[in-house]
Short mmCIF file of N, CA and C in Angstrom, two decimals:
data_model
loop_
_atom_site.label_atom_id
_atom_site.label_comp_id
_atom_site.label_asym_id
_atom_site.label_seq_id
_atom_site.Cartn_x
_atom_site.Cartn_y
_atom_site.Cartn_z
N MET I 16 -51.08 -41.52 129.99
CA MET I 16 -51.32 -41.49 128.56
C MET I 16 -50.56 -42.65 127.90
N THR I 17 -51.24 -43.33 126.99
CA THR I 17 -50.60 -44.44 126.28
C THR I 17 -49.74 -43.91 125.14
N ILE I 18 -48.91 -44.77 124.59
CA ILE I 18 -48.09 -44.39 123.44
C ILE I 18 -48.98 -43.99 122.27
N ALA I 19 -50.02 -44.76 122.02
CA ALA I 19 -50.94 -44.45 120.93
C ALA I 19 -51.59 -43.08 121.13
N GLU I 20 -52.03 -42.80 122.35
CA GLU I 20 -52.65 -41.50 122.63
C GLU I 20 -51.66 -40.36 122.42
N ALA I 21 -50.39 -40.60 122.66
CA ALA I 21 -49.38 -39.58 122.44
C ALA I 21 -49.08 -39.38 120.95
N LEU I 22 -49.12 -40.45 120.18
CA LEU I 22 -48.78 -40.38 118.75
C LEU I 22 -49.92 -39.89 117.87
N LEU I 23 -51.17 -40.21 118.21
CA LEU I 23 -52.29 -39.94 117.32
C LEU I 23 -52.50 -38.46 116.97
N PRO I 24 -52.41 -37.51 117.90
CA PRO I 24 -52.59 -36.11 117.50
C PRO I 24 -51.53 -35.65 116.48
N GLU I 25 -50.29 -36.05 116.69
CA GLU I 25 -49.24 -35.70 115.74
C GLU I 25 -49.49 -36.39 114.39
N PHE I 26 -49.86 -37.66 114.44
CA PHE I 26 -50.18 -38.40 113.22
C PHE I 26 -51.26 -37.66 112.43
N ASP I 27 -52.35 -37.29 113.10
CA ASP I 27 -53.45 -36.60 112.42
C ASP I 27 -52.99 -35.29 111.79
N GLN I 28 -52.20 -34.52 112.51
CA GLN I 28 -51.71 -33.24 111.99
C GLN I 28 -50.79 -33.45 110.77
N GLU I 29 -49.87 -34.39 110.88
CA GLU I 29 -48.94 -34.64 109.78
C GLU I 29 -49.65 -35.19 108.55
N MET I 30 -50.65 -36.04 108.74
CA MET I 30 -51.37 -36.60 107.60
C MET I 30 -52.22 -35.52 106.92
N ALA I 31 -52.81 -34.63 107.70
CA ALA I 31 -53.59 -33.54 107.09
C ALA I 31 -52.67 -32.63 106.26
N SER I 32 -51.50 -32.32 106.78
CA SER I 32 -50.54 -31.49 106.03
C SER I 32 -50.07 -32.20 104.77
N THR I 33 -49.83 -33.48 104.89
CA THR I 33 -49.37 -34.26 103.74
C THR I 33 -50.45 -34.31 102.66
N ARG I 34 -51.69 -34.48 103.07
CA ARG I 34 -52.77 -34.53 102.07
C ARG I 34 -52.90 -33.20 101.34
N ARG I 35 -52.80 -32.10 102.07
CA ARG I 35 -52.88 -30.78 101.42
C ARG I 35 -51.79 -30.63 100.35
N LEU I 36 -50.63 -31.18 100.60
CA LEU I 36 -49.55 -31.12 99.62
C LEU I 36 -49.84 -32.05 98.44
N LEU I 37 -50.25 -33.28 98.71
CA LEU I 37 -50.53 -34.24 97.64
C LEU I 37 -51.68 -33.79 96.74
N GLU I 38 -52.64 -33.04 97.30
CA GLU I 38 -53.76 -32.53 96.50
C GLU I 38 -53.29 -31.66 95.34
N ARG I 39 -52.11 -31.10 95.48
CA ARG I 39 -51.60 -30.17 94.47
C ARG I 39 -50.73 -30.84 93.41
N THR I 40 -50.70 -32.15 93.41
CA THR I 40 -49.87 -32.90 92.47
C THR I 40 -50.28 -32.60 91.03
N PRO I 41 -49.35 -32.07 90.24
CA PRO I 41 -49.66 -31.76 88.84
C PRO I 41 -49.47 -33.01 87.96
N GLU I 42 -50.57 -33.60 87.52
CA GLU I 42 -50.51 -34.83 86.74
C GLU I 42 -49.62 -34.70 85.51
N ALA I 43 -49.63 -33.53 84.89
CA ALA I 43 -48.86 -33.32 83.65
C ALA I 43 -47.35 -33.39 83.89
N HIS I 44 -46.92 -33.28 85.15
CA HIS I 44 -45.49 -33.28 85.47
C HIS I 44 -45.07 -34.55 86.24
N ALA I 45 -45.90 -35.60 86.18
CA ALA I 45 -45.64 -36.81 86.97
C ALA I 45 -44.27 -37.42 86.67
N GLY I 46 -43.79 -37.31 85.46
CA GLY I 46 -42.50 -37.88 85.10
C GLY I 46 -41.31 -36.97 85.31
N TRP I 47 -41.57 -35.73 85.71
CA TRP I 47 -40.48 -34.75 85.86
C TRP I 47 -39.55 -35.11 87.01
N LYS I 48 -38.26 -34.90 86.80
CA LYS I 48 -37.23 -35.14 87.82
C LYS I 48 -36.34 -33.91 87.90
N PRO I 49 -35.96 -33.49 89.12
CA PRO I 49 -35.05 -32.34 89.24
C PRO I 49 -33.61 -32.72 88.87
N HIS I 50 -33.33 -34.01 88.84
CA HIS I 50 -31.98 -34.50 88.53
C HIS I 50 -32.12 -35.93 88.00
N PRO I 51 -31.24 -36.37 87.12
CA PRO I 51 -31.37 -37.73 86.58
C PRO I 51 -31.37 -38.84 87.64
N LYS I 52 -30.72 -38.62 88.77
CA LYS I 52 -30.69 -39.63 89.83
C LYS I 52 -31.90 -39.56 90.76
N SER I 53 -32.72 -38.54 90.61
CA SER I 53 -33.89 -38.34 91.48
C SER I 53 -35.07 -39.19 91.03
N MET I 54 -35.98 -39.45 91.97
CA MET I 54 -37.26 -40.06 91.62
C MET I 54 -38.07 -39.05 90.82
N GLY I 55 -38.94 -39.57 89.97
CA GLY I 55 -39.88 -38.69 89.29
C GLY I 55 -40.90 -38.14 90.27
N LEU I 56 -41.52 -37.03 89.91
CA LEU I 56 -42.49 -36.37 90.77
C LEU I 56 -43.63 -37.33 91.14
N GLY I 57 -44.19 -38.04 90.18
CA GLY I 57 -45.27 -38.98 90.46
C GLY I 57 -44.81 -40.14 91.33
N GLN I 58 -43.61 -40.62 91.07
CA GLN I 58 -43.04 -41.72 91.86
C GLN I 58 -42.85 -41.29 93.31
N LEU I 59 -42.35 -40.09 93.53
CA LEU I 59 -42.16 -39.58 94.88
C LEU I 59 -43.51 -39.37 95.57
N ALA I 60 -44.50 -38.88 94.83
CA ALA I 60 -45.84 -38.69 95.41
C ALA I 60 -46.42 -40.02 95.87
N ILE I 61 -46.26 -41.07 95.06
CA ILE I 61 -46.74 -42.40 95.44
C ILE I 61 -46.00 -42.89 96.69
N HIS I 62 -44.70 -42.67 96.74
CA HIS I 62 -43.92 -43.09 97.91
C HIS I 62 -44.47 -42.42 99.18
N VAL I 63 -44.70 -41.12 99.10
CA VAL I 63 -45.25 -40.39 100.25
C VAL I 63 -46.64 -40.94 100.60
N ALA I 64 -47.45 -41.20 99.60
CA ALA I 64 -48.82 -41.67 99.84
C ALA I 64 -48.87 -43.06 100.47
N THR I 65 -47.88 -43.89 100.20
CA THR I 65 -47.90 -45.25 100.73
C THR I 65 -47.19 -45.39 102.07
N LEU I 66 -46.40 -44.40 102.46
CA LEU I 66 -45.64 -44.53 103.71
C LEU I 66 -46.50 -44.73 104.97
N PRO I 67 -47.69 -44.15 105.09
CA PRO I 67 -48.49 -44.47 106.27
C PRO I 67 -48.79 -45.97 106.39
N GLY I 68 -48.86 -46.66 105.28
CA GLY I 68 -49.08 -48.10 105.29
C GLY I 68 -47.97 -48.88 105.99
N TRP I 69 -46.79 -48.29 106.06
CA TRP I 69 -45.70 -48.94 106.77
C TRP I 69 -45.99 -48.98 108.28
N ILE I 70 -46.77 -48.04 108.76
CA ILE I 70 -47.18 -48.07 110.17
C ILE I 70 -48.08 -49.28 110.40
N THR I 71 -49.05 -49.47 109.51
CA THR I 71 -49.94 -50.62 109.61
C THR I 71 -49.14 -51.92 109.60
N MET I 72 -48.25 -52.04 108.62
CA MET I 72 -47.44 -53.25 108.50
C MET I 72 -46.58 -53.47 109.75
N THR I 73 -46.00 -52.40 110.25
CA THR I 73 -45.15 -52.52 111.44
C THR I 73 -45.93 -53.03 112.64
N LEU I 74 -47.14 -52.58 112.80
CA LEU I 74 -47.94 -52.97 113.96
C LEU I 74 -48.64 -54.31 113.78
N GLN I 75 -48.68 -54.83 112.56
CA GLN I 75 -49.34 -56.11 112.32
C GLN I 75 -48.36 -57.26 112.10
N GLN I 76 -47.10 -56.95 111.86
CA GLN I 76 -46.08 -57.97 111.59
C GLN I 76 -44.87 -57.70 112.49
N THR I 77 -43.97 -58.64 112.55
CA THR I 77 -42.74 -58.43 113.33
C THR I 77 -41.52 -58.26 112.44
N GLU I 78 -41.70 -58.44 111.12
CA GLU I 78 -40.59 -58.22 110.20
C GLU I 78 -41.14 -58.00 108.79
N PHE I 79 -40.28 -57.43 107.96
CA PHE I 79 -40.62 -57.24 106.55
C PHE I 79 -39.35 -57.35 105.75
N ASP I 80 -39.40 -58.12 104.69
CA ASP I 80 -38.26 -58.29 103.79
C ASP I 80 -38.59 -57.60 102.48
N VAL I 81 -37.84 -56.57 102.15
CA VAL I 81 -38.07 -55.79 100.94
C VAL I 81 -37.86 -56.65 99.69
N HIS I 82 -36.88 -57.52 99.73
CA HIS I 82 -36.56 -58.42 98.62
C HIS I 82 -36.40 -59.84 99.19
N PRO I 83 -37.50 -60.51 99.52
CA PRO I 83 -37.38 -61.82 100.16
C PRO I 83 -36.76 -62.87 99.23
N PRO I 84 -35.87 -63.67 99.75
CA PRO I 84 -35.27 -64.72 98.92
C PRO I 84 -36.36 -65.63 98.34
N GLY I 85 -36.37 -65.76 97.03
CA GLY I 85 -37.35 -66.62 96.39
C GLY I 85 -38.75 -66.03 96.30
N GLY I 86 -38.93 -64.78 96.73
CA GLY I 86 -40.25 -64.16 96.71
C GLY I 86 -40.26 -62.91 95.86
N SER I 87 -41.38 -62.24 95.85
CA SER I 87 -41.53 -61.00 95.08
C SER I 87 -41.05 -59.80 95.89
N SER I 88 -40.31 -58.92 95.25
CA SER I 88 -39.82 -57.70 95.89
C SER I 88 -40.95 -56.70 96.08
N TYR I 89 -40.81 -55.88 97.13
CA TYR I 89 -41.77 -54.81 97.38
C TYR I 89 -41.68 -53.79 96.24
N LYS I 90 -42.82 -53.34 95.76
CA LYS I 90 -42.84 -52.34 94.70
C LYS I 90 -44.04 -51.44 94.91
N ASN I 91 -43.81 -50.14 94.87
CA ASN I 91 -44.91 -49.20 94.95
C ASN I 91 -45.73 -49.25 93.67
N PRO I 92 -47.01 -48.92 93.75
CA PRO I 92 -47.80 -48.82 92.51
C PRO I 92 -47.31 -47.66 91.65
N GLU I 93 -47.71 -47.65 90.41
CA GLU I 93 -47.36 -46.57 89.48
C GLU I 93 -48.32 -45.40 89.67
N PHE I 94 -47.84 -44.19 89.45
CA PHE I 94 -48.70 -43.02 89.49
C PHE I 94 -49.68 -43.07 88.33
N GLN I 95 -50.96 -42.89 88.63
CA GLN I 95 -52.00 -42.87 87.60
C GLN I 95 -52.64 -41.48 87.44
N SER I 96 -53.02 -40.91 88.59
CA SER I 96 -53.69 -39.61 88.59
C SER I 96 -53.65 -39.06 90.01
N THR I 97 -53.92 -37.77 90.13
CA THR I 97 -53.98 -37.17 91.46
C THR I 97 -55.14 -37.76 92.26
N LYS I 98 -56.26 -38.00 91.60
CA LYS I 98 -57.42 -38.59 92.27
C LYS I 98 -57.07 -39.97 92.84
N ALA I 99 -56.41 -40.80 92.03
CA ALA I 99 -56.01 -42.14 92.49
C ALA I 99 -54.95 -42.04 93.60
N LEU I 100 -54.06 -41.08 93.48
CA LEU I 100 -53.03 -40.85 94.51
C LEU I 100 -53.69 -40.54 95.85
N LEU I 101 -54.67 -39.65 95.85
CA LEU I 101 -55.34 -39.26 97.09
C LEU I 101 -56.15 -40.43 97.67
N ALA I 102 -56.75 -41.24 96.81
CA ALA I 102 -57.49 -42.41 97.30
C ALA I 102 -56.51 -43.39 97.96
N LEU I 103 -55.36 -43.59 97.35
CA LEU I 103 -54.33 -44.46 97.91
C LEU I 103 -53.84 -43.93 99.26
N PHE I 104 -53.58 -42.63 99.32
CA PHE I 104 -53.14 -42.00 100.56
C PHE I 104 -54.21 -42.14 101.64
N ASP I 105 -55.45 -41.81 101.31
CA ASP I 105 -56.53 -41.88 102.30
C ASP I 105 -56.70 -43.29 102.86
N GLU I 106 -56.59 -44.29 102.01
CA GLU I 106 -56.71 -45.68 102.46
C GLU I 106 -55.53 -46.05 103.35
N SER I 107 -54.34 -45.59 102.97
CA SER I 107 -53.13 -45.85 103.75
C SER I 107 -53.23 -45.20 105.14
N VAL I 108 -53.72 -43.98 105.18
CA VAL I 108 -53.88 -43.25 106.45
C VAL I 108 -54.95 -43.92 107.32
N LYS I 109 -56.05 -44.31 106.70
CA LYS I 109 -57.13 -44.96 107.46
C LYS I 109 -56.62 -46.22 108.16
N GLY I 110 -55.89 -47.06 107.43
CA GLY I 110 -55.36 -48.29 108.03
C GLY I 110 -54.34 -48.01 109.12
N ALA I 111 -53.47 -47.03 108.87
CA ALA I 111 -52.43 -46.69 109.85
C ALA I 111 -53.05 -46.13 111.13
N ARG I 112 -54.03 -45.26 110.97
CA ARG I 112 -54.66 -44.67 112.15
C ARG I 112 -55.36 -45.74 112.99
N ALA I 113 -56.05 -46.64 112.32
CA ALA I 113 -56.72 -47.73 113.04
C ALA I 113 -55.70 -48.62 113.76
N ALA I 114 -54.60 -48.92 113.09
CA ALA I 114 -53.56 -49.76 113.72
C ALA I 114 -52.94 -49.05 114.92
N LEU I 115 -52.68 -47.76 114.78
CA LEU I 115 -52.13 -46.98 115.90
C LEU I 115 -53.10 -46.97 117.08
N ALA I 116 -54.36 -46.67 116.80
CA ALA I 116 -55.36 -46.57 117.87
C ALA I 116 -55.56 -47.90 118.59
N ALA I 117 -55.42 -49.01 117.87
CA ALA I 117 -55.64 -50.32 118.47
C ALA I 117 -54.43 -50.87 119.21
N ALA I 118 -53.25 -50.31 118.98
CA ALA I 118 -52.02 -50.85 119.56
C ALA I 118 -51.90 -50.50 121.04
N SER I 119 -51.52 -51.50 121.81
CA SER I 119 -51.25 -51.29 123.23
C SER I 119 -49.79 -50.89 123.41
N ASP I 120 -49.45 -50.38 124.56
CA ASP I 120 -48.05 -50.06 124.84
C ASP I 120 -47.18 -51.31 124.69
N ARG I 121 -47.71 -52.43 125.08
CA ARG I 121 -46.97 -53.69 124.95
C ARG I 121 -46.70 -54.01 123.46
N ASP I 122 -47.70 -53.77 122.61
CA ASP I 122 -47.53 -53.98 121.16
C ASP I 122 -46.39 -53.11 120.61
N PHE I 123 -46.31 -51.89 121.10
CA PHE I 123 -45.28 -50.96 120.63
C PHE I 123 -43.87 -51.39 121.04
N MET I 124 -43.76 -52.20 122.07
CA MET I 124 -42.44 -52.63 122.56
C MET I 124 -41.91 -53.89 121.87
N VAL I 125 -42.74 -54.52 121.06
CA VAL I 125 -42.32 -55.72 120.32
C VAL I 125 -41.28 -55.32 119.28
N SER I 126 -40.25 -56.14 119.14
CA SER I 126 -39.19 -55.87 118.17
C SER I 126 -39.70 -56.08 116.74
N TRP I 127 -39.27 -55.22 115.84
CA TRP I 127 -39.62 -55.29 114.42
C TRP I 127 -38.34 -55.22 113.62
N THR I 128 -38.23 -56.06 112.58
CA THR I 128 -37.00 -56.15 111.80
C THR I 128 -37.28 -55.86 110.32
N LEU I 129 -36.44 -55.01 109.75
CA LEU I 129 -36.45 -54.79 108.31
C LEU I 129 -35.34 -55.65 107.72
N LYS I 130 -35.71 -56.41 106.69
CA LYS I 130 -34.74 -57.28 106.03
C LYS I 130 -34.64 -56.93 104.55
N ASN I 131 -33.50 -57.30 104.00
CA ASN I 131 -33.26 -57.18 102.57
C ASN I 131 -32.59 -58.47 102.13
N ASN I 132 -33.32 -59.25 101.31
CA ASN I 132 -32.81 -60.54 100.83
C ASN I 132 -32.45 -61.47 102.00
N GLY I 133 -33.31 -61.45 103.03
CA GLY I 133 -33.12 -62.34 104.17
C GLY I 133 -32.16 -61.84 105.23
N VAL I 134 -31.47 -60.74 104.97
CA VAL I 134 -30.49 -60.19 105.91
C VAL I 134 -31.11 -59.01 106.66
N ALA I 135 -31.02 -59.02 107.97
CA ALA I 135 -31.58 -57.93 108.78
C ALA I 135 -30.81 -56.63 108.55
N ALA I 136 -31.53 -55.58 108.19
CA ALA I 136 -30.94 -54.25 108.07
C ALA I 136 -30.95 -53.57 109.43
N PHE I 137 -32.06 -53.75 110.17
CA PHE I 137 -32.15 -53.25 111.55
C PHE I 137 -33.30 -53.93 112.26
N SER I 138 -33.21 -53.93 113.58
CA SER I 138 -34.28 -54.39 114.45
C SER I 138 -34.44 -53.35 115.54
N LEU I 139 -35.67 -52.90 115.73
CA LEU I 139 -35.99 -51.88 116.73
C LEU I 139 -37.35 -52.18 117.33
N PRO I 140 -37.64 -51.64 118.51
CA PRO I 140 -39.00 -51.75 119.01
C PRO I 140 -39.96 -51.04 118.03
N ARG I 141 -41.15 -51.57 117.90
CA ARG I 141 -42.12 -51.00 116.95
C ARG I 141 -42.31 -49.50 117.16
N VAL I 142 -42.30 -49.03 118.39
CA VAL I 142 -42.51 -47.60 118.63
C VAL I 142 -41.43 -46.78 117.93
N ALA I 143 -40.20 -47.26 117.92
CA ALA I 143 -39.12 -46.55 117.24
C ALA I 143 -39.27 -46.63 115.74
N VAL I 144 -39.75 -47.75 115.24
CA VAL I 144 -39.97 -47.91 113.80
C VAL I 144 -41.09 -46.97 113.35
N VAL I 145 -42.18 -46.93 114.10
CA VAL I 145 -43.29 -46.02 113.76
C VAL I 145 -42.80 -44.58 113.73
N ARG I 146 -42.05 -44.20 114.74
CA ARG I 146 -41.60 -42.82 114.86
C ARG I 146 -40.56 -42.47 113.79
N SER I 147 -39.53 -43.30 113.64
CA SER I 147 -38.42 -42.93 112.75
C SER I 147 -38.61 -43.45 111.33
N PHE I 148 -38.81 -44.73 111.17
CA PHE I 148 -38.85 -45.33 109.84
C PHE I 148 -40.13 -44.98 109.09
N ALA I 149 -41.21 -44.74 109.80
CA ALA I 149 -42.47 -44.41 109.13
C ALA I 149 -42.74 -42.90 109.17
N MET I 150 -42.96 -42.34 110.36
CA MET I 150 -43.33 -40.93 110.46
C MET I 150 -42.23 -39.99 109.96
N ASN I 151 -41.03 -40.12 110.51
CA ASN I 151 -39.95 -39.22 110.09
C ASN I 151 -39.59 -39.42 108.62
N HIS I 152 -39.67 -40.64 108.18
CA HIS I 152 -39.40 -40.96 106.77
C HIS I 152 -40.41 -40.23 105.88
N LEU I 153 -41.68 -40.30 106.26
CA LEU I 153 -42.72 -39.60 105.50
C LEU I 153 -42.48 -38.09 105.51
N ILE I 154 -42.18 -37.53 106.67
CA ILE I 154 -41.95 -36.08 106.78
C ILE I 154 -40.75 -35.66 105.93
N HIS I 155 -39.70 -36.47 105.93
CA HIS I 155 -38.52 -36.20 105.10
C HIS I 155 -38.91 -36.12 103.62
N HIS I 156 -39.62 -37.14 103.14
CA HIS I 156 -39.98 -37.16 101.72
C HIS I 156 -41.06 -36.13 101.39
N ARG I 157 -41.88 -35.77 102.36
CA ARG I 157 -42.85 -34.70 102.13
C ARG I 157 -42.10 -33.38 101.90
N GLY I 158 -41.03 -33.15 102.65
CA GLY I 158 -40.21 -31.96 102.44
C GLY I 158 -39.55 -31.98 101.07
N GLN I 159 -39.08 -33.13 100.67
CA GLN I 159 -38.50 -33.29 99.34
C GLN I 159 -39.57 -32.99 98.28
N TYR I 160 -40.76 -33.51 98.49
CA TYR I 160 -41.86 -33.30 97.54
C TYR I 160 -42.25 -31.82 97.46
N ASP I 161 -42.22 -31.16 98.58
CA ASP I 161 -42.48 -29.72 98.66
C ASP I 161 -41.54 -28.97 97.70
N VAL I 162 -40.27 -29.34 97.70
CA VAL I 162 -39.29 -28.70 96.80
C VAL I 162 -39.61 -29.03 95.35
N TYR I 163 -39.97 -30.28 95.07
CA TYR I 163 -40.35 -30.64 93.70
C TYR I 163 -41.48 -29.73 93.21
N LEU I 164 -42.51 -29.55 94.06
CA LEU I 164 -43.64 -28.73 93.66
C LEU I 164 -43.24 -27.28 93.47
N ARG I 165 -42.38 -26.76 94.34
CA ARG I 165 -41.91 -25.38 94.19
C ARG I 165 -41.19 -25.21 92.85
N LEU I 166 -40.37 -26.19 92.51
CA LEU I 166 -39.62 -26.13 91.24
C LEU I 166 -40.54 -26.23 90.02
N ARG I 167 -41.76 -26.71 90.21
CA ARG I 167 -42.76 -26.76 89.13
C ARG I 167 -43.72 -25.58 89.23
N ASP I 168 -43.43 -24.61 90.10
CA ASP I 168 -44.27 -23.42 90.29
C ASP I 168 -45.66 -23.74 90.82
N VAL I 169 -45.78 -24.79 91.60
CA VAL I 169 -47.05 -25.15 92.23
C VAL I 169 -47.12 -24.40 93.56
N PRO I 170 -48.19 -23.64 93.82
CA PRO I 170 -48.33 -22.94 95.10
C PRO I 170 -48.33 -23.93 96.28
N LEU I 171 -47.56 -23.62 97.30
CA LEU I 171 -47.40 -24.52 98.44
C LEU I 171 -48.33 -24.16 99.59
N PRO I 172 -48.93 -25.19 100.21
CA PRO I 172 -49.81 -24.96 101.36
C PRO I 172 -48.99 -24.75 102.63
N GLN I 173 -49.65 -24.22 103.63
CA GLN I 173 -49.03 -24.13 104.95
C GLN I 173 -48.85 -25.54 105.50
N ILE I 174 -47.72 -25.76 106.14
CA ILE I 174 -47.48 -27.03 106.81
C ILE I 174 -47.25 -26.75 108.29
N TYR I 175 -46.15 -26.09 108.61
CA TYR I 175 -45.88 -25.70 110.00
C TYR I 175 -46.03 -24.20 110.20
N GLY I 176 -46.42 -23.52 109.17
CA GLY I 176 -46.58 -22.08 109.22
C GLY I 176 -46.81 -21.56 107.81
N PRO I 177 -46.81 -20.26 107.66
CA PRO I 177 -47.12 -19.67 106.36
C PRO I 177 -46.08 -20.01 105.30
N THR I 178 -46.53 -19.96 104.05
CA THR I 178 -45.63 -20.09 102.91
C THR I 178 -45.73 -18.81 102.10
N ALA I 179 -44.88 -18.66 101.11
CA ALA I 179 -44.96 -17.49 100.23
C ALA I 179 -46.30 -17.48 99.49
N ASP I 180 -46.91 -18.64 99.34
CA ASP I 180 -48.18 -18.75 98.62
C ASP I 180 -49.39 -18.65 99.54
N GLU I 181 -49.22 -19.01 100.80
CA GLU I 181 -50.31 -18.98 101.77
C GLU I 181 -49.84 -18.32 103.05
N PRO I 182 -49.78 -16.97 103.04
CA PRO I 182 -49.39 -16.29 104.29
C PRO I 182 -50.49 -16.46 105.33
N MET I 183 -50.16 -16.19 106.57
CA MET I 183 -51.13 -16.35 107.66
C MET I 183 -52.40 -15.62 107.40
#
């Protein structure tokens, strides 16, 4: 079994769970924050929706600079609507899935570097970046988003099992 064949079933399951959560985004609460230091609900939803795109970028490039010297800094788009959020997520997932499916084991072993203002933050094989920096990062923020929705009284979908809102 190739690395891609091992990752794709988990990717598909996690993306389906993430979409079910994003579908419940309450547009009226997009600016709400649980704490002044927290991201707004819409901002966090956009972050979750764009994270699959980091898989695509990781498999198509060997480095990424968040704030390149003399260049434009990375910036997520602004939250517009739940419909636009889902379209952004679906496009991000489509590209990531295609990049994963096309990657060879050799591609996954190529080193990838995250930079900030020209300085390397870390360098890892792409397989580790896909697993930790992209997938685990998305799952972490999806859990955070789950709490945001609960605090707004939005019924939560099943992810790894039943919820108080969706028992088995």
